[in-house]
Amino acid sequence: EVQLVESGGTSVQPGGSLRLSCAASGFIFSDYYMSWVRRAPGKGLEWVANINQDGGARFYVDSVTGRFSVSRDNAKNSLYLQMNSLRVEDTAVYYCARWDGRFFWGQGTLVTVSS
Amino acid sequence: DIQMTQSPSTLSASVGDSVTITCRASQSFSSWLAWYQEKPGKAPKALIYKASSLESGVPSRFSGSGSGTEFTLTISSLQPDDFATYFCQQSDSYPWTFGQGTRVEIK
């Protein structure tokens, strides 16, 4: 069974840092593009970042470029999102997702940025 | 950026009805469009990919069509399990973007 389990979400102050993790199982992790998608409270979904199969290509939405970094460890079947210089507007549920023409989603982890 | 505008935002229908949800794109693209169903407390689930390909295990009453700037999701005979929120997503160009969602509610 394909599973994506996010962890690392918590409350943090503006300007702080956080690292989200996503543990993948049930498929050959190294075969797939992986993504992070978020939903802020009361808002729609926003794609955040992509990483290709070997980690050599990474893409970001403009609002996180320079602050967030996506990475992966294929040996550990894990995806990561390093979030620095966090802002109140980064408050959201963050989903890890496998991409192959459509997303297969994890359950999400909540990040709250508040003073 | 490609803006995806979904309509309607809410749709009231009865079991057995045929319903259509539309996503209009701010610029034309070919087929990199997916549709998802979301229920409270659950992860979204893919229904359609590449505009018209049915995800494995999804009932055949769901269908997708379109290209260019207009894409549609049709549910041919609404079932009780189908009352949920649906949204589209384009992956033709970065940044990938989503429609704002259509809530299908019981009439």
PDB file of N, CA and C in Angstrom, chain A residues 14-80:
ATOM      1  N   PRO A  14       7.735  33.839  13.964  1.00  0.00           N
ATOM      2  CA  PRO A  14       8.191  34.439  12.700  1.00  0.00           C
ATOM      3  C   PRO A  14       9.707  34.602  12.698  1.00  0.00           C
ATOM      4  N   GLY A  15      10.306  34.287  11.555  1.00  0.00           N
ATOM      5  CA  GLY A  15      11.755  34.337  11.419  1.00  0.00           C
ATOM      6  C   GLY A  15      12.431  33.022  11.751  1.00  0.00           C
ATOM      7  N   GLY A  16      11.684  32.098  12.312  1.00  0.00           N
ATOM      8  CA  GLY A  16      12.245  30.818  12.708  1.00  0.00           C
ATOM      9  C   GLY A  16      12.394  29.838  11.561  1.00  0.00           C
ATOM     10  N   SER A  17      12.901  28.655  11.903  1.00  0.00           N
ATOM     11  CA  SER A  17      13.132  27.607  10.910  1.00  0.00           C
ATOM     12  C   SER A  17      12.463  26.321  11.352  1.00  0.00           C
ATOM     13  N   LEU A  18      12.203  25.487  10.364  1.00  0.00           N
ATOM     14  CA  LEU A  18      11.552  24.199  10.624  1.00  0.00           C
ATOM     15  C   LEU A  18      11.911  23.263   9.494  1.00  0.00           C
ATOM     16  N   ARG A  19      12.020  21.986   9.805  1.00  0.00           N
ATOM     17  CA  ARG A  19      12.259  20.979   8.776  1.00  0.00           C
ATOM     18  C   ARG A  19      11.153  19.950   8.818  1.00  0.00           C
ATOM     19  N   LEU A  20      10.447  19.839   7.703  1.00  0.00           N
ATOM     20  CA  LEU A  20       9.429  18.820   7.571  1.00  0.00           C
ATOM     21  C   LEU A  20      10.024  17.580   6.920  1.00  0.00           C
ATOM     22  N   SER A  21       9.510  16.428   7.325  1.00  0.00           N
ATOM     23  CA  SER A  21       9.936  15.165   6.725  1.00  0.00           C
ATOM     24  C   SER A  21       8.724  14.421   6.199  1.00  0.00           C
ATOM     25  N   CYS A  22       8.969  13.571   5.248  1.00  0.00           N
ATOM     26  CA  CYS A  22       7.918  12.730   4.678  1.00  0.00           C
ATOM     27  C   CYS A  22       8.511  11.346   4.453  1.00  0.00           C
ATOM     28  N   ALA A  23       7.939  10.360   5.113  1.00  0.00           N
ATOM     29  CA  ALA A  23       8.383   8.976   4.954  1.00  0.00           C
ATOM     30  C   ALA A  23       7.492   8.282   3.949  1.00  0.00           C
ATOM     31  N   ALA A  24       8.106   7.742   2.912  1.00  0.00           N
ATOM     32  CA  ALA A  24       7.370   7.083   1.837  1.00  0.00           C
ATOM     33  C   ALA A  24       7.516   5.577   1.937  1.00  0.00           C
ATOM     34  N   SER A  25       6.452   4.866   1.586  1.00  0.00           N
ATOM     35  CA  SER A  25       6.505   3.414   1.561  1.00  0.00           C
ATOM     36  C   SER A  25       5.499   2.885   0.562  1.00  0.00           C
ATOM     37  N   GLY A  26       5.700   1.644   0.146  1.00  0.00           N
ATOM     38  CA  GLY A  26       4.754   0.995  -0.748  1.00  0.00           C
ATOM     39  C   GLY A  26       5.010   1.223  -2.220  1.00  0.00           C
ATOM     40  N   PHE A  27       6.075   1.944  -2.550  1.00  0.00           N
ATOM     41  CA  PHE A  27       6.434   2.161  -3.952  1.00  0.00           C
ATOM     42  C   PHE A  27       7.931   2.443  -4.045  1.00  0.00           C
ATOM     43  N   ILE A  28       8.444   2.419  -5.258  1.00  0.00           N
ATOM     44  CA  ILE A  28       9.872   2.674  -5.459  1.00  0.00           C
ATOM     45  C   ILE A  28      10.079   4.184  -5.462  1.00  0.00           C
ATOM     46  N   PHE A  29      10.468   4.695  -4.318  1.00  0.00           N
ATOM     47  CA  PHE A  29      10.546   6.141  -4.082  1.00  0.00           C
ATOM     48  C   PHE A  29      11.423   6.830  -5.126  1.00  0.00           C
ATOM     49  N   SER A  30      12.530   6.219  -5.470  1.00  0.00           N
ATOM     50  CA  SER A  30      13.491   6.865  -6.362  1.00  0.00           C
ATOM     51  C   SER A  30      12.982   6.977  -7.801  1.00  0.00           C
ATOM     52  N   ASP A  31      11.841   6.385  -8.104  1.00  0.00           N
ATOM     53  CA  ASP A  31      11.277   6.451  -9.457  1.00  0.00           C
ATOM     54  C   ASP A  31      10.407   7.683  -9.683  1.00  0.00           C
ATOM     55  N   TYR A  32      10.092   8.424  -8.610  1.00  0.00           N
ATOM     56  CA  TYR A  32       9.065   9.446  -8.703  1.00  0.00           C
ATOM     57  C   TYR A  32       9.541  10.854  -8.367  1.00  0.00           C
ATOM     58  N   TYR A  33       9.007  11.823  -9.137  1.00  0.00           N
ATOM     59  CA  TYR A  33       9.023  13.222  -8.725  1.00  0.00           C
ATOM     60  C   TYR A  33       8.246  13.294  -7.417  1.00  0.00           C
ATOM     61  N   MET A  34       8.663  14.192  -6.541  1.00  0.00           N
ATOM     62  CA  MET A  34       7.958  14.416  -5.293  1.00  0.00           C
ATOM     63  C   MET A  34       7.696  15.908  -5.107  1.00  0.00           C
ATOM     64  N   SER A  35       6.661  16.204  -4.355  1.00  0.00           N
ATOM     65  CA  SER A  35       6.221  17.596  -4.214  1.00  0.00           C
ATOM     66  C   SER A  35       5.818  17.900  -2.779  1.00  0.00           C
ATOM     67  N   TRP A  36       5.783  19.180  -2.480  1.00  0.00           N
ATOM     68  CA  TRP A  36       5.140  19.705  -1.280  1.00  0.00           C
ATOM     69  C   TRP A  36       4.043  20.658  -1.744  1.00  0.00           C
ATOM     70  N   VAL A  37       2.883  20.514  -1.126  1.00  0.00           N
ATOM     71  CA  VAL A  37       1.727  21.361  -1.411  1.00  0.00           C
ATOM     72  C   VAL A  37       1.195  21.826  -0.062  1.00  0.00           C
ATOM     73  N   ARG A  38       0.658  23.028   0.017  1.00  0.00           N
ATOM     74  CA  ARG A  38       0.147  23.519   1.294  1.00  0.00           C
ATOM     75  C   ARG A  38      -1.232  24.155   1.139  1.00  0.00           C
ATOM     76  N   ARG A  39      -1.924  24.187   2.263  1.00  0.00           N
ATOM     77  CA  ARG A  39      -3.201  24.875   2.323  1.00  0.00           C
ATOM     78  C   ARG A  39      -3.218  25.722   3.581  1.00  0.00           C
ATOM     79  N   ALA A  40      -3.277  27.025   3.386  1.00  0.00           N
ATOM     80  CA  ALA A  40      -3.410  27.943   4.502  1.00  0.00           C
ATOM     81  C   ALA A  40      -4.848  27.906   5.014  1.00  0.00           C
ATOM     82  N   PRO A  41      -5.056  28.260   6.280  1.00  0.00           N
ATOM     83  CA  PRO A  41      -6.410  28.226   6.836  1.00  0.00           C
ATOM     84  C   PRO A  41      -7.385  29.050   6.006  1.00  0.00           C
ATOM     85  N   GLY A  42      -8.486  28.421   5.611  1.00  0.00           N
ATOM     86  CA  GLY A  42      -9.504  29.123   4.858  1.00  0.00           C
ATOM     87  C   GLY A  42      -9.135  29.465   3.421  1.00  0.00           C
ATOM     88  N   LYS A  43      -8.004  28.947   2.965  1.00  0.00           N
ATOM     89  CA  LYS A  43      -7.552  29.265   1.606  1.00  0.00           C
ATOM     90  C   LYS A  43      -7.510  28.004   0.742  1.00  0.00           C
ATOM     91  N   GLY A  44      -7.202  28.209  -0.528  1.00  0.00           N
ATOM     92  CA  GLY A  44      -7.071  27.084  -1.435  1.00  0.00           C
ATOM     93  C   GLY A  44      -5.695  26.447  -1.369  1.00  0.00           C
ATOM     94  N   LEU A  45      -5.522  25.433  -2.191  1.00  0.00           N
ATOM     95  CA  LEU A  45      -4.260  24.715  -2.217  1.00  0.00           C
ATOM     96  C   LEU A  45      -3.210  25.497  -2.994  1.00  0.00           C
ATOM     97  N   GLU A  46      -1.980  25.405  -2.538  1.00  0.00           N
ATOM     98  CA  GLU A  46      -0.862  26.072  -3.209  1.00  0.00           C
ATOM     99  C   GLU A  46       0.290  25.075  -3.345  1.00  0.00           C
ATOM    100  N   TRP A  47       0.705  24.834  -4.575  1.00  0.00           N
ATOM    101  CA  TRP A  47       1.901  24.038  -4.798  1.00  0.00           C
ATOM    102  C   TRP A  47       3.117  24.821  -4.289  1.00  0.00           C
ATOM    103  N   VAL A  48       4.017  24.135  -3.581  1.00  0.00           N
ATOM    104  CA  VAL A  48       5.154  24.793  -2.956  1.00  0.00           C
ATOM    105  C   VAL A  48       6.473  24.452  -3.649  1.00  0.00           C
ATOM    106  N   ALA A  49       6.725  23.153  -3.866  1.00  0.00           N
ATOM    107  CA  ALA A  49       8.026  22.771  -4.396  1.00  0.00           C
ATOM    108  C   ALA A  49       7.963  21.392  -5.030  1.00  0.00           C
ATOM    109  N   ASN A  50       8.860  21.183  -5.977  1.00  0.00           N
ATOM    110  CA  ASN A  50       9.056  19.891  -6.634  1.00  0.00           C
ATOM    111  C   ASN A  50      10.520  19.507  -6.589  1.00  0.00           C
ATOM    112  N   ILE A  51      10.756  18.214  -6.601  1.00  0.00           N
ATOM    113  CA  ILE A  51      12.111  17.707  -6.746  1.00  0.00           C
ATOM    114  C   ILE A  51      12.059  16.477  -7.641  1.00  0.00           C
ATOM    115  N   ASN A  52      13.017  16.395  -8.554  1.00  0.00           N
ATOM    116  CA  ASN A  52      12.985  15.258  -9.470  1.00  0.00           C
ATOM    117  C   ASN A  52      13.574  14.021  -8.797  1.00  0.00           C
ATOM    118  N   GLN A  53      13.648  12.950  -9.580  1.00  0.00           N
ATOM    119  CA  GLN A  53      13.944  11.652  -8.997  1.00  0.00           C
ATOM    120  C   GLN A  53      15.311  11.585  -8.311  1.00  0.00           C
ATOM    121  N   ASP A  54      16.326  12.227  -8.883  1.00  0.00           N
ATOM    122  CA  ASP A  54      17.663  12.140  -8.280  1.00  0.00           C
ATOM    123  C   ASP A  54      18.040  13.392  -7.491  1.00  0.00           C
ATOM    124  N   GLY A  55      17.092  14.314  -7.356  1.00  0.00           N
ATOM    125  CA  GLY A  55      17.345  15.528  -6.581  1.00  0.00           C
ATOM    126  C   GLY A  55      18.083  16.606  -7.341  1.00  0.00           C
ATOM    127  N   GLY A  56      18.357  16.364  -8.608  1.00  0.00           N
ATOM    128  CA  GLY A  56      19.137  17.318  -9.380  1.00  0.00           C
ATOM    129  C   GLY A  56      18.347  18.497  -9.915  1.00  0.00           C
ATOM    130  N   ALA A  57      17.038  18.426  -9.860  1.00  0.00           N
ATOM    131  CA  ALA A  57      16.193  19.521 -10.335  1.00  0.00           C
ATOM    132  C   ALA A  57      15.159  19.848  -9.266  1.00  0.00           C
ATOM    133  N   ARG A  58      15.071  21.123  -8.927  1.00  0.00           N
ATOM    134  CA  ARG A  58      14.154  21.563  -7.878  1.00  0.00           C
ATOM    135  C   ARG A  58      13.439  22.818  -8.351  1.00  0.00           C
ATOM    136  N   PHE A  59      12.186  22.927  -8.012  1.00  0.00           N
ATOM    137  CA  PHE A  59      11.372  24.052  -8.446  1.00  0.00           C
ATOM    138  C   PHE A  59      10.552  24.544  -7.258  1.00  0.00           C
ATOM    139  N   TYR A  60      10.324  25.860  -7.210  1.00  0.00           N
ATOM    140  CA  TYR A  60       9.625  26.459  -6.084  1.00  0.00           C
ATOM    141  C   TYR A  60       8.638  27.514  -6.549  1.00  0.00           C
ATOM    142  N   VAL A  61       7.583  27.689  -5.770  1.00  0.00           N
ATOM    143  CA  VAL A  61       6.713  28.832  -5.981  1.00  0.00           C
ATOM    144  C   VAL A  61       7.489  30.077  -5.549  1.00  0.00           C
ATOM    145  N   ASP A  62       7.213  31.189  -6.193  1.00  0.00           N
ATOM    146  CA  ASP A  62       8.001  32.408  -5.941  1.00  0.00           C
ATOM    147  C   ASP A  62       8.007  32.814  -4.465  1.00  0.00           C
ATOM    148  N   SER A  63       6.890  32.622  -3.783  1.00  0.00           N
ATOM    149  CA  SER A  63       6.756  33.126  -2.408  1.00  0.00           C
ATOM    150  C   SER A  63       7.682  32.417  -1.418  1.00  0.00           C
ATOM    151  N   VAL A  64       8.249  31.266  -1.795  1.00  0.00           N
ATOM    152  CA  VAL A  64       9.148  30.558  -0.876  1.00  0.00           C
ATOM    153  C   VAL A  64      10.580  30.489  -1.414  1.00  0.00           C
ATOM    154  N   THR A  65      10.793  30.918  -2.645  1.00  0.00           N
ATOM    155  CA  THR A  65      12.129  30.849  -3.240  1.00  0.00           C
ATOM    156  C   THR A  65      13.124  31.630  -2.383  1.00  0.00           C
ATOM    157  N   GLY A  66      14.243  30.969  -2.084  1.00  0.00           N
ATOM    158  CA  GLY A  66      15.273  31.586  -1.253  1.00  0.00           C
ATOM    159  C   GLY A  66      15.081  31.333   0.224  1.00  0.00           C
ATOM    160  N   ARG A  67      13.910  30.864   0.622  1.00  0.00           N
ATOM    161  CA  ARG A  67      13.645  30.588   2.043  1.00  0.00           C
ATOM    162  C   ARG A  67      13.452  29.095   2.308  1.00  0.00           C
ATOM    163  N   PHE A  68      12.837  28.388   1.378  1.00  0.00           N
ATOM    164  CA  PHE A  68      12.561  26.965   1.530  1.00  0.00           C
ATOM    165  C   PHE A  68      13.496  26.167   0.624  1.00  0.00           C
ATOM    166  N   SER A  69      13.814  24.949   1.068  1.00  0.00           N
ATOM    167  CA  SER A  69      14.637  24.065   0.250  1.00  0.00           C
ATOM    168  C   SER A  69      14.092  22.647   0.350  1.00  0.00           C
ATOM    169  N   VAL A  70      13.807  22.059  -0.811  1.00  0.00           N
ATOM    170  CA  VAL A  70      13.321  20.682  -0.861  1.00  0.00           C
ATOM    171  C   VAL A  70      14.502  19.755  -1.136  1.00  0.00           C
ATOM    172  N   SER A  71      14.488  18.606  -0.469  1.00  0.00           N
ATOM    173  CA  SER A  71      15.542  17.617  -0.696  1.00  0.00           C
ATOM    174  C   SER A  71      14.968  16.232  -0.481  1.00  0.00           C
ATOM    175  N   ARG A  72      15.750  15.243  -0.845  1.00  0.00           N
ATOM    176  CA  ARG A  72      15.291  13.860  -0.686  1.00  0.00           C
ATOM    177  C   ARG A  72      16.478  12.964  -0.391  1.00  0.00           C
ATOM    178  N   ASP A  73      16.194  11.852   0.265  1.00  0.00           N
ATOM    179  CA  ASP A  73      17.187  10.811   0.516  1.00  0.00           C
ATOM    180  C   ASP A  73      16.571   9.517   0.014  1.00  0.00           C
ATOM    181  N   ASN A  74      16.958   9.110  -1.181  1.00  0.00           N
ATOM    182  CA  ASN A  74      16.361   7.924  -1.786  1.00  0.00           C
ATOM    183  C   ASN A  74      16.715   6.650  -1.016  1.00  0.00           C
ATOM    184  N   ALA A  75      17.832   6.643  -0.340  1.00  0.00           N
ATOM    185  CA  ALA A  75      18.216   5.464   0.455  1.00  0.00           C
ATOM    186  C   ALA A  75      17.300   5.301   1.663  1.00  0.00           C
ATOM    187  N   LYS A  76      16.741   6.426   2.119  1.00  0.00           N
ATOM    188  CA  LYS A  76      15.860   6.384   3.283  1.00  0.00           C
ATOM    189  C   LYS A  76      14.390   6.558   2.908  1.00  0.00           C
ATOM    190  N   ASN A  77      14.111   6.608   1.594  1.00  0.00           N
ATOM    191  CA  ASN A  77      12.725   6.789   1.126  1.00  0.00           C
ATOM    192  C   ASN A  77      12.074   8.000   1.801  1.00  0.00           C
ATOM    193  N   SER A  78      12.807   9.088   1.834  1.00  0.00           N
ATOM    194  CA  SER A  78      12.336  10.254   2.565  1.00  0.00           C
ATOM    195  C   SER A  78      12.469  11.539   1.766  1.00  0.00           C
ATOM    196  N   LEU A  79      11.494  12.401   1.965  1.00  0.00           N
ATOM    197  CA  LEU A  79      11.450  13.730   1.364  1.00  0.00           C
ATOM    198  C   LEU A  79      11.490  14.748   2.495  1.00  0.00           C
ATOM    199  N   TYR A  80      12.119  15.887   2.233  1.00  0.00           N
ATOM    200  CA  TYR A  80      12.264  16.901   3.267  1.00  0.00           C
ATOM    201  C   TYR A  80      11.908  18.280   2.717  1.00  0.00           C
TER     202      TYR A  80
END
